[in-house]
PDB file of C-alpha atoms in Angstrom:
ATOM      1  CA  UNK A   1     107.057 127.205  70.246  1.00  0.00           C
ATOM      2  CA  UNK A   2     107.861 123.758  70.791  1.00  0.00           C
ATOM      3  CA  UNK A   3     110.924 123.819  70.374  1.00  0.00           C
ATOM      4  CA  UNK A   4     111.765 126.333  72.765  1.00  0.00           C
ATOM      5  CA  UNK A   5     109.232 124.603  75.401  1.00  0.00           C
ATOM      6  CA  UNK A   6     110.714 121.518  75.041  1.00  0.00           C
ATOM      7  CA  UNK A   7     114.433 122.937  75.890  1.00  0.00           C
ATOM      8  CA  UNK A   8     112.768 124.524  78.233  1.00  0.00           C
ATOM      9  CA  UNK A   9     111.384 121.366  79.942  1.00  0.00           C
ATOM     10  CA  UNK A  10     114.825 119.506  79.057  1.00  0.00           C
ATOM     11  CA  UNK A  11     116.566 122.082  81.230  1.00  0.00           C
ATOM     12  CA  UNK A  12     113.740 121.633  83.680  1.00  0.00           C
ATOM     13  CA  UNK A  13     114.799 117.577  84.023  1.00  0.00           C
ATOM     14  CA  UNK A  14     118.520 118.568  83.938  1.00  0.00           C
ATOM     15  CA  UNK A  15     117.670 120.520  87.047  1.00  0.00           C
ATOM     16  CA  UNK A  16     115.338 118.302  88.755  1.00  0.00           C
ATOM     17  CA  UNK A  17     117.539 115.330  88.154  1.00  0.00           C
ATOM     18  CA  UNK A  18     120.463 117.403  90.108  1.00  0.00           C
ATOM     19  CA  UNK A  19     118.411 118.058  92.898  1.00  0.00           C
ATOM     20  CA  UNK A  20     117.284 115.168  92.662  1.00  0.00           C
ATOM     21  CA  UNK A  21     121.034 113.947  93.527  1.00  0.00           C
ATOM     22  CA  UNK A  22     121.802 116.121  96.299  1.00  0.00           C
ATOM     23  CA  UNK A  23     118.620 115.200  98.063  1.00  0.00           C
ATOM     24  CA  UNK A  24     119.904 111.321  98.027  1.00  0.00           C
ATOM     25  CA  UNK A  25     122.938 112.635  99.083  1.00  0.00           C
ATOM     26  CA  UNK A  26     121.980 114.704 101.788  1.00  0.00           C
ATOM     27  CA  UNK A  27     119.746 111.973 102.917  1.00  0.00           C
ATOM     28  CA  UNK A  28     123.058 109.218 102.933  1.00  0.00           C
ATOM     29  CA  UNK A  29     124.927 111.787 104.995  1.00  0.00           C
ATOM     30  CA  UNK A  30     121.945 111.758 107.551  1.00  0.00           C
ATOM     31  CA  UNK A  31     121.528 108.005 107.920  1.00  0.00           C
ATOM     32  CA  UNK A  32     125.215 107.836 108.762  1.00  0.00           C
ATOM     33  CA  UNK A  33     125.200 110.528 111.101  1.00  0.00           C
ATOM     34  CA  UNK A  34     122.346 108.713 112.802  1.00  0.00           C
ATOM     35  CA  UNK A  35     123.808 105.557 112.969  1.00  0.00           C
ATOM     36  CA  UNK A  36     127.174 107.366 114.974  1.00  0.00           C
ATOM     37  CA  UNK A  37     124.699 108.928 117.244  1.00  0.00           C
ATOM     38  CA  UNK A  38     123.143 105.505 117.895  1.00  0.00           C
ATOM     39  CA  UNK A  39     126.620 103.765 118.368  1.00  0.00           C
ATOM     40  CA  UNK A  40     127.261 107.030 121.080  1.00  0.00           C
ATOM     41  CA  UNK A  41     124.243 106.345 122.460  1.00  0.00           C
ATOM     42  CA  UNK A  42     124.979 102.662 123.458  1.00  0.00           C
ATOM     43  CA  UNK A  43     128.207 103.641 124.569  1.00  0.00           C
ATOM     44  CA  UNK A  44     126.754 106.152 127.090  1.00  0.00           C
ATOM     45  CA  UNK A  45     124.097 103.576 128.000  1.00  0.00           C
ATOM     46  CA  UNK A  46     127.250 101.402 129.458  1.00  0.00           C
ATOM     47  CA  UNK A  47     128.297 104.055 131.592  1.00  0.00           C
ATOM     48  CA  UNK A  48     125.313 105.377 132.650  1.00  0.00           C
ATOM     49  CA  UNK A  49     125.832 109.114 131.727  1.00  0.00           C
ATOM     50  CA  UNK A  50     122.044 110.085 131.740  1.00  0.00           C
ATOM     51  CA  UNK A  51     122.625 113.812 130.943  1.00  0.00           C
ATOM     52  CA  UNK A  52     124.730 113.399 127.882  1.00  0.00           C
ATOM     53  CA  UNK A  53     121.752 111.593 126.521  1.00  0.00           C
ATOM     54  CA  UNK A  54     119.670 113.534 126.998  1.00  0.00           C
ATOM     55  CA  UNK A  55     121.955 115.716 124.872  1.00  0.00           C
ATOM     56  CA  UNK A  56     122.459 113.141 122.281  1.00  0.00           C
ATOM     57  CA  UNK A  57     118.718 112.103 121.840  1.00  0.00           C
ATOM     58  CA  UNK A  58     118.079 116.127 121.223  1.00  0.00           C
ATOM     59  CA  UNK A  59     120.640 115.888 118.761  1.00  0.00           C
ATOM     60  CA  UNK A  60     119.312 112.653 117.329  1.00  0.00           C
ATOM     61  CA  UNK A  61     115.766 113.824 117.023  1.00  0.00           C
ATOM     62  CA  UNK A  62     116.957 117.196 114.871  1.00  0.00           C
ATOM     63  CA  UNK A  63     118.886 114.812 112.487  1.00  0.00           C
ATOM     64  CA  UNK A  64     115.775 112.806 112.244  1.00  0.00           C
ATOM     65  CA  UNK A  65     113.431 115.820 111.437  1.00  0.00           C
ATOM     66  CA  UNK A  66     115.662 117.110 108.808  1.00  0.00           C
ATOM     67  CA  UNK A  67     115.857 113.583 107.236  1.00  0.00           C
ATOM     68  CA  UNK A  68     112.013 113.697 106.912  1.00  0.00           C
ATOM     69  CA  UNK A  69     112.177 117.334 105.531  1.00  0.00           C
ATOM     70  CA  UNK A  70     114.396 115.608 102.844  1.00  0.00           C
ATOM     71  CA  UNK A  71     111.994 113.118 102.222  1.00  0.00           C
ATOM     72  CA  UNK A  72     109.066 115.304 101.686  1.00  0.00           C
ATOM     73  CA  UNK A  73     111.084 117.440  99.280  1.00  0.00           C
ATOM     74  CA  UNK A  74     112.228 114.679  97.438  1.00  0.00           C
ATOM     75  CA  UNK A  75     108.618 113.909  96.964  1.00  0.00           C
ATOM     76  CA  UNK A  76     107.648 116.946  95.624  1.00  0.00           C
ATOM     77  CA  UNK A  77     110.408 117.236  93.328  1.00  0.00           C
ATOM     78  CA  UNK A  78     109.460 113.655  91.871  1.00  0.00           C
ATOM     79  CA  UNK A  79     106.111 114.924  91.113  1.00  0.00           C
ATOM     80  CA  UNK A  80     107.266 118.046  89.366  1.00  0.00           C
ATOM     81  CA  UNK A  81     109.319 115.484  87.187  1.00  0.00           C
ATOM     82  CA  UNK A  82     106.341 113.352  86.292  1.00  0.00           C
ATOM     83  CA  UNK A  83     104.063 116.652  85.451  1.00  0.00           C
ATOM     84  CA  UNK A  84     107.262 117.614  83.126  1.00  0.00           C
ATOM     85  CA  UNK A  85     107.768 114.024  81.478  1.00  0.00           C
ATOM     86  CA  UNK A  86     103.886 114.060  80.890  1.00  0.00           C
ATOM     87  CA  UNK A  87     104.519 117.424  79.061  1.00  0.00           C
ATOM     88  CA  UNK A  88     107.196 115.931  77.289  1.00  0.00           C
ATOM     89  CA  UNK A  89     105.083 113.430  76.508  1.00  0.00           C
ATOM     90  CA  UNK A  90     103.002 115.916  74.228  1.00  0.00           C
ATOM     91  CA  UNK A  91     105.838 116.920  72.080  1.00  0.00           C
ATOM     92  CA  UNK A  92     105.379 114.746  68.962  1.00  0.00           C
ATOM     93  CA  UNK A  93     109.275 115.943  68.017  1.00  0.00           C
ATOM     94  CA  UNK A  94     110.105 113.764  71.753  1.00  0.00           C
ATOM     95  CA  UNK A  95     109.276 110.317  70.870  1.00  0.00           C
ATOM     96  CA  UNK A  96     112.328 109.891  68.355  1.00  0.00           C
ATOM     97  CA  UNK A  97     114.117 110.551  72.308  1.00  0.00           C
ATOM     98  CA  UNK A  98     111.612 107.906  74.213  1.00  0.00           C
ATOM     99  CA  UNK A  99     111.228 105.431  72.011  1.00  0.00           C
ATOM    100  CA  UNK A 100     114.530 105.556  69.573  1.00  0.00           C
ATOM    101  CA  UNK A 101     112.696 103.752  67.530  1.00  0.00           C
ATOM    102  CA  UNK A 102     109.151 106.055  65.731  1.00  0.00           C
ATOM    103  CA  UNK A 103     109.024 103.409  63.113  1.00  0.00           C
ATOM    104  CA  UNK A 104     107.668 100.698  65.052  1.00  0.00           C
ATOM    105  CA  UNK A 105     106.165 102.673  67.973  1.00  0.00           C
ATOM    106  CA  UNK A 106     103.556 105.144  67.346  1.00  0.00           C
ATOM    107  CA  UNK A 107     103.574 107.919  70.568  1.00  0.00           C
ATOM    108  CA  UNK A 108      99.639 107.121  70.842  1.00  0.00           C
ATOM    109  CA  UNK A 109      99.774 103.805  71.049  1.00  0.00           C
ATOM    110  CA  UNK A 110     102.662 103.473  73.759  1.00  0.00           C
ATOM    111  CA  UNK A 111     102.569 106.392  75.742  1.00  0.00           C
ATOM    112  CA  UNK A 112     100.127 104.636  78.479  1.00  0.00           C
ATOM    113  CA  UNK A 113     102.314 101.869  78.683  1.00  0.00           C
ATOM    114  CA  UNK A 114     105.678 103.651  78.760  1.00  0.00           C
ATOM    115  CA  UNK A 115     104.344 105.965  81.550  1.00  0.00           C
ATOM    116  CA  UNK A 116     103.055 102.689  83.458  1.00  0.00           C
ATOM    117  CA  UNK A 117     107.077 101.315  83.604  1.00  0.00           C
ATOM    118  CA  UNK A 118     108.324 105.154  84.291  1.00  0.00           C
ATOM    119  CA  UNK A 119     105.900 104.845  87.133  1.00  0.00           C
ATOM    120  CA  UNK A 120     106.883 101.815  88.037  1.00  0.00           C
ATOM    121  CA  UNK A 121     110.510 102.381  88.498  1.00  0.00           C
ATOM    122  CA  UNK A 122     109.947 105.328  90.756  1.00  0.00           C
ATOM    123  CA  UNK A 123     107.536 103.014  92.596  1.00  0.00           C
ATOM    124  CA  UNK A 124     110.185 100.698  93.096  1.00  0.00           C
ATOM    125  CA  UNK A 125     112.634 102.993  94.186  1.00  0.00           C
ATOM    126  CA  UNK A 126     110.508 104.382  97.154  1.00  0.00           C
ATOM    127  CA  UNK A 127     110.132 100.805  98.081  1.00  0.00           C
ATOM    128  CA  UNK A 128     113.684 100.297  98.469  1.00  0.00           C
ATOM    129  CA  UNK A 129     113.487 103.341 100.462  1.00  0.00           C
ATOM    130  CA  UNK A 130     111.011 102.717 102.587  1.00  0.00           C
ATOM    131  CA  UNK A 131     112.610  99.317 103.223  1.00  0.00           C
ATOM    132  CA  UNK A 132     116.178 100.447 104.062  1.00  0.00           C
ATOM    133  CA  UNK A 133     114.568 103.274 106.553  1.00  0.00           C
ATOM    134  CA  UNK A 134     112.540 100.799 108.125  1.00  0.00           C
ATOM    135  CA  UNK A 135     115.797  98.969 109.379  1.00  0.00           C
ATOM    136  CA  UNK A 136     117.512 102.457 110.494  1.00  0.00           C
ATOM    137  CA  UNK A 137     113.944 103.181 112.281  1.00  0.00           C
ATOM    138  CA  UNK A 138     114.341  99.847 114.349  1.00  0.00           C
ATOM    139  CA  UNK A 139     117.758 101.005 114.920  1.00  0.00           C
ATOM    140  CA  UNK A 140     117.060 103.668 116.468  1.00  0.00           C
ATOM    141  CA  UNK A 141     114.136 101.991 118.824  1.00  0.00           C
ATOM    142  CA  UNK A 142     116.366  99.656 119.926  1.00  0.00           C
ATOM    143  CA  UNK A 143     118.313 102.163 121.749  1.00  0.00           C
ATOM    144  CA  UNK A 144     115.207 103.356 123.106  1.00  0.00           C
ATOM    145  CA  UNK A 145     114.084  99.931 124.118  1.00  0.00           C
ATOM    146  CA  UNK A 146     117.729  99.632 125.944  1.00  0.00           C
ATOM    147  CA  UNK A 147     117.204 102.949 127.732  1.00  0.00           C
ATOM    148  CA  UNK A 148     113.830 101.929 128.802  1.00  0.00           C
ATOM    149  CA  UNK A 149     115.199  98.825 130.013  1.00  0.00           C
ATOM    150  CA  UNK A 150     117.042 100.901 132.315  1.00  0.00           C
ATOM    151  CA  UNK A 151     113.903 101.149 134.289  1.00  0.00           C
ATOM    152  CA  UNK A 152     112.474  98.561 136.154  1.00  0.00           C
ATOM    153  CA  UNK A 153     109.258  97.309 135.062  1.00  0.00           C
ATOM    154  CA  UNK A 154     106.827  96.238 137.211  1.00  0.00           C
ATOM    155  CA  UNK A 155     103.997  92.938 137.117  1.00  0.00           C
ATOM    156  CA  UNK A 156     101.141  95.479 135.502  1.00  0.00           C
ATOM    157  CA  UNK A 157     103.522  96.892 132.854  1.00  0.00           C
ATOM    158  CA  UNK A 158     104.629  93.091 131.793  1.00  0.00           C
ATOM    159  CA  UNK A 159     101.124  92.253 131.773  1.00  0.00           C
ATOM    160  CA  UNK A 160     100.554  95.074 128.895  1.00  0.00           C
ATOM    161  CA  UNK A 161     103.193  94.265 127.351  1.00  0.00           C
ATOM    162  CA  UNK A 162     101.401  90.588 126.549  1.00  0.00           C
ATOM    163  CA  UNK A 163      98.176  92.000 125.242  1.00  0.00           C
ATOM    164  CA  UNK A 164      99.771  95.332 123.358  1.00  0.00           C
ATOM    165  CA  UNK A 165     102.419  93.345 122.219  1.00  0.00           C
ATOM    166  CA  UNK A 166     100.482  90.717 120.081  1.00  0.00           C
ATOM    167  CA  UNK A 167      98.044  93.581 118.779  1.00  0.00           C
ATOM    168  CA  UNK A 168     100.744  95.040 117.140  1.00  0.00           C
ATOM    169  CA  UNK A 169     102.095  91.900 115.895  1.00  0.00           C
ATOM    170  CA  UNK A 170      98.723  90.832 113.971  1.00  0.00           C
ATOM    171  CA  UNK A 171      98.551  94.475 112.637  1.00  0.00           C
ATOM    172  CA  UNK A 172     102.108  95.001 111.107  1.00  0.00           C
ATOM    173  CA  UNK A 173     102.395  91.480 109.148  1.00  0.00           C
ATOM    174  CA  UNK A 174      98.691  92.530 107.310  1.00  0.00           C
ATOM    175  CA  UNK A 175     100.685  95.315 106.245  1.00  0.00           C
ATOM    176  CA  UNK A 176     103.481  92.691 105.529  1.00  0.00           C
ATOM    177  CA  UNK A 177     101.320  90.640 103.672  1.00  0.00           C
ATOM    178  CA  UNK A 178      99.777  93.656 101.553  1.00  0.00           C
ATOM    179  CA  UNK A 179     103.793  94.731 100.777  1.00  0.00           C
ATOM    180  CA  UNK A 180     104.791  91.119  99.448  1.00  0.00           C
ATOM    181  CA  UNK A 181     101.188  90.690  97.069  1.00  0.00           C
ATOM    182  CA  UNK A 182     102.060  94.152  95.927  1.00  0.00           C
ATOM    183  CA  UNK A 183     105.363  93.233  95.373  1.00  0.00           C
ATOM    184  CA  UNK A 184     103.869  89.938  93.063  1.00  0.00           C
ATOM    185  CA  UNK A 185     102.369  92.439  91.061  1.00  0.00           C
ATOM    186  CA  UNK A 186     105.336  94.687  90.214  1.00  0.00           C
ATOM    187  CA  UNK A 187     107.283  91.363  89.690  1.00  0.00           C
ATOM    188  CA  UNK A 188     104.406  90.296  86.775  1.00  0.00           C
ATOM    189  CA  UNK A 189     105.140  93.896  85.010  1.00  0.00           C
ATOM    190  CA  UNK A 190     108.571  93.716  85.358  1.00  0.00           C
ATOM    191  CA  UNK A 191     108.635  90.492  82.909  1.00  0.00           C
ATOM    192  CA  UNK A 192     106.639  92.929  80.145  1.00  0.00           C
ATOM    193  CA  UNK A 193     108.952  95.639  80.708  1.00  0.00           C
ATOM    194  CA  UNK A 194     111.910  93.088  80.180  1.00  0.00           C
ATOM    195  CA  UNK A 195     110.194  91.855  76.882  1.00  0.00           C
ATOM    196  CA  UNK A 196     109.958  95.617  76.000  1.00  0.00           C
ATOM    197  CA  UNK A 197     113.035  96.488  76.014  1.00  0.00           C
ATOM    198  CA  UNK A 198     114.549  93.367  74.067  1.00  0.00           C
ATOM    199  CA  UNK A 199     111.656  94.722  71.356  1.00  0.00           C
ATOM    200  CA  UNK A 200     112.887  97.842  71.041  1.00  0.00           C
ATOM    201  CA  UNK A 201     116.493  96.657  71.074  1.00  0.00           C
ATOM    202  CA  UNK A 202     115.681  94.099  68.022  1.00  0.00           C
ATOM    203  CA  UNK A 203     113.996  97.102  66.221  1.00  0.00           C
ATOM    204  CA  UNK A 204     117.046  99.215  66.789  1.00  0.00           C
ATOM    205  CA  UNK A 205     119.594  97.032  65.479  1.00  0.00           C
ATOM    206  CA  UNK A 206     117.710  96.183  62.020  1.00  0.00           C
ATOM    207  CA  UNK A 207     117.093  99.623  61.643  1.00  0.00           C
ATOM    208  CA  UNK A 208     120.584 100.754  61.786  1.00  0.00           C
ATOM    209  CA  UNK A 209     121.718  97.742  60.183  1.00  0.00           C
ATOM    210  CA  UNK A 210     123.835  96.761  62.773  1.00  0.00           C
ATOM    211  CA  UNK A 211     124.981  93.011  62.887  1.00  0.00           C
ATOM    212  CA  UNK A 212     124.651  91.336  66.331  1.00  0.00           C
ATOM    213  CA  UNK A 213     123.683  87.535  66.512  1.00  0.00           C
ATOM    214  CA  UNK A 214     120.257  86.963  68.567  1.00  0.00           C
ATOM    215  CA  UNK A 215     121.828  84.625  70.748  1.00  0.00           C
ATOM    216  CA  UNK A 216     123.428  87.851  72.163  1.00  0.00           C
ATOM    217  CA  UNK A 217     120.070  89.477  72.637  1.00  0.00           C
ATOM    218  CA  UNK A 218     118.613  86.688  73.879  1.00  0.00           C
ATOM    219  CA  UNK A 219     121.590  86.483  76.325  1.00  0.00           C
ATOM    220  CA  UNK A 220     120.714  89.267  77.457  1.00  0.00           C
ATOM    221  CA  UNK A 221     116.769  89.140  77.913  1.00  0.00           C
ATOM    222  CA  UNK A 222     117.781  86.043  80.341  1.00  0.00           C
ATOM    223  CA  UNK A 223     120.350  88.612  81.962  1.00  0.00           C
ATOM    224  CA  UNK A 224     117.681  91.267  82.696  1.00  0.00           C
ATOM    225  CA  UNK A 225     114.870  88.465  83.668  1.00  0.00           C
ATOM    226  CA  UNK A 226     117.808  87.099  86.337  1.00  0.00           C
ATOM    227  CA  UNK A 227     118.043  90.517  87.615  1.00  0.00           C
ATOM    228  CA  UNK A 228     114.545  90.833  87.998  1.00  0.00           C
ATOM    229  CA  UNK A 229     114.408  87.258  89.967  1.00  0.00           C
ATOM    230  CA  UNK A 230     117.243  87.971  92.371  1.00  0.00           C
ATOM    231  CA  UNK A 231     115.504  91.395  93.026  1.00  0.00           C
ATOM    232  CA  UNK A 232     111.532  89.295  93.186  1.00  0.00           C
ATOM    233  CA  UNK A 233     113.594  86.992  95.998  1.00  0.00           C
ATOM    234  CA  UNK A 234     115.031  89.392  98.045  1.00  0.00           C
ATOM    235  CA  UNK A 235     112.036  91.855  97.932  1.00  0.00           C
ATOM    236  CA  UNK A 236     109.442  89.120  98.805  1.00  0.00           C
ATOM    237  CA  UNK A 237     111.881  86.314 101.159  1.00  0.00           C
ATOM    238  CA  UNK A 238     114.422  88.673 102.448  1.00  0.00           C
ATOM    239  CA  UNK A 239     113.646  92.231 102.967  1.00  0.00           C
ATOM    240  CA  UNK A 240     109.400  91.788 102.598  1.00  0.00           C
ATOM    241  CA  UNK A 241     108.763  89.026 105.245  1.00  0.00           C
ATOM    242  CA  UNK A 242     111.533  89.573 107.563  1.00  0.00           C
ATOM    243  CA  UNK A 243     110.012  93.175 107.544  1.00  0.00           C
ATOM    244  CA  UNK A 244     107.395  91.759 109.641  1.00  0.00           C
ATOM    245  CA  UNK A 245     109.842  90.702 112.395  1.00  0.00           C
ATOM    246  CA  UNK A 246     111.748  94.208 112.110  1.00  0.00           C
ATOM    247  CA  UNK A 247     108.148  95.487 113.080  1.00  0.00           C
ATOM    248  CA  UNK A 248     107.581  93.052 115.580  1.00  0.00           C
ATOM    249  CA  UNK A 249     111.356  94.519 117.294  1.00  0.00           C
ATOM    250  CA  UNK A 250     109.114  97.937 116.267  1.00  0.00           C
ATOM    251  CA  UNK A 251     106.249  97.022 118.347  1.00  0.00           C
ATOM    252  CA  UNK A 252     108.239  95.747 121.579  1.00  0.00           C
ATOM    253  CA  UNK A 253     109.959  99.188 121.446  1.00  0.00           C
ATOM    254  CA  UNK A 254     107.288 101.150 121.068  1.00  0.00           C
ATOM    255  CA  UNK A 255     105.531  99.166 124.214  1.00  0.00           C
ATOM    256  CA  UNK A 256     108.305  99.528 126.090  1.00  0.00           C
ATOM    257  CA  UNK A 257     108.554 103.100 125.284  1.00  0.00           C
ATOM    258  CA  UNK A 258     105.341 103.518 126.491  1.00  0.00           C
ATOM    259  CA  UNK A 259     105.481 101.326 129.646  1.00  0.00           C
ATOM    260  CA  UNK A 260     108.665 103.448 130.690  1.00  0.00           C
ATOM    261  CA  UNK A 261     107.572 107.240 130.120  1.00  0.00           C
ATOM    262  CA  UNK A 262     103.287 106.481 130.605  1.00  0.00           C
ATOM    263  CA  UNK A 263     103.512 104.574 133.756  1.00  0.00           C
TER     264      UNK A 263
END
């Protein structure tokens, strides 16, 4: 029976893992296809060919509810994968496959712990994607912001733009702020995961009796720990607090938006 459950559930990551693919995929297309329709966009902006975007922008907003279709399946399927990895999990025949090493590490003692850093990577991946469509979002309000600008925009509707303007502001960098303490966290458990691995790595090589000086391990460990870095200094100084002034573009073109259709 376990056997033939756990080929079942191998078969069952094969799958979800291939999905998995195609969604990313599908979702790369997407992105680029907006980005054209932004660049046609601006283009029609210059000579002032209001029907054809009209066309465009219907276009543009069917690209943009597929994308989040995408999104909300790749969501799903990531949680069928964690309710089949915490069935693997189970199997006392899978540790020799999630450990490589049963001698040293008992599948009671580490499965908390090894679930934590499987967690943690796909934690880190929706970050990054959350991140990179935050820049294609302000992308695309931009071009709204330079239709609206189109308009003219009278003494009452500059006036709101002062008070919503600065609301927003104070609102997005709390949620800034949150992102990059969050962000210190991960960072902290990223250092245990890095002396993790170099564990298991030690174990594996006495146990197979392979000869490898430490000074290569150890060369490595400071490889992983300056991957780790570079990633801590863009996610916190580059992408996490410049964030806040991508929002800030956010918040002028959502004001805008609404000074220009609401007023």
């Amino acid at each position: 029976m376990n056997r033939n459950m756990e080929r079942k559930n191998t078969l069952s990551l094969i799958v979800i893992g291939i999905c998995m693919l195609v969604i990313i995929f599908l979702n790369s297309f997407l992105i680029s296809k907006i980005n054209i329709i932004i660049g046609q966009i601006i283009d029609f902006m210059k000579q002032k060919m209001y029907l054809e975007i009209h066309n465009i922008l219907k276009y543009l907003l069917i690209l943009l509810t597929a994308f989040f279709i995408l999104d909300i399946l790749q969501s799903l399927i990531t949680k069928f994968f964690l309710e089949i990895y915490s069935a693997l999990i189970k199997i006392n025949n899978f540790n020799k496959i999630l450990y490589l090493n049963p001698l040293h590490f008992q599948l009671s003692n580490e499965r908390n712990y090894f679930t934590n850093v499987f967690l943690n990577v796909i934690e880190n991946y929706c970050n990054c994607m959350t991140t990179f469509f935050t820049w294609h979002l302000v992308l695309i309000l931009n071009g709204i912001v330079a239709l609206v600008s189109l308009f003219k925009i009278n003494h009452v509707c500059t006036l709101a733009l002062l008070i919503i303007f600065p609301t927003f502001s104070i609102f997005f960098s709390r949620i800034a702020n949150r992102i990059a303490d969050s962000q210190t966290k991960i960072y902290k458990e990223q250092k245990e995961q890095i002396n993790f691995v170099y564990s298991i790595l030690k174990n594996i090589f006495k146990i197979r009796n392979l000869k490898i000086e430490n000074f290569m391990l150890y060369k490595y460990k400071k490889y992983l720990e300056l991957i780790f870095m570079s990633q801590k200094r863009s996610n916190l100084s580059d992408a996490f607090l410049s964030i806040l002034s991508y929002l800030q573009k956010c918040s002028i073109a959502i004001t805008l938006f609404l000074i220009g259709f609401l007023r």
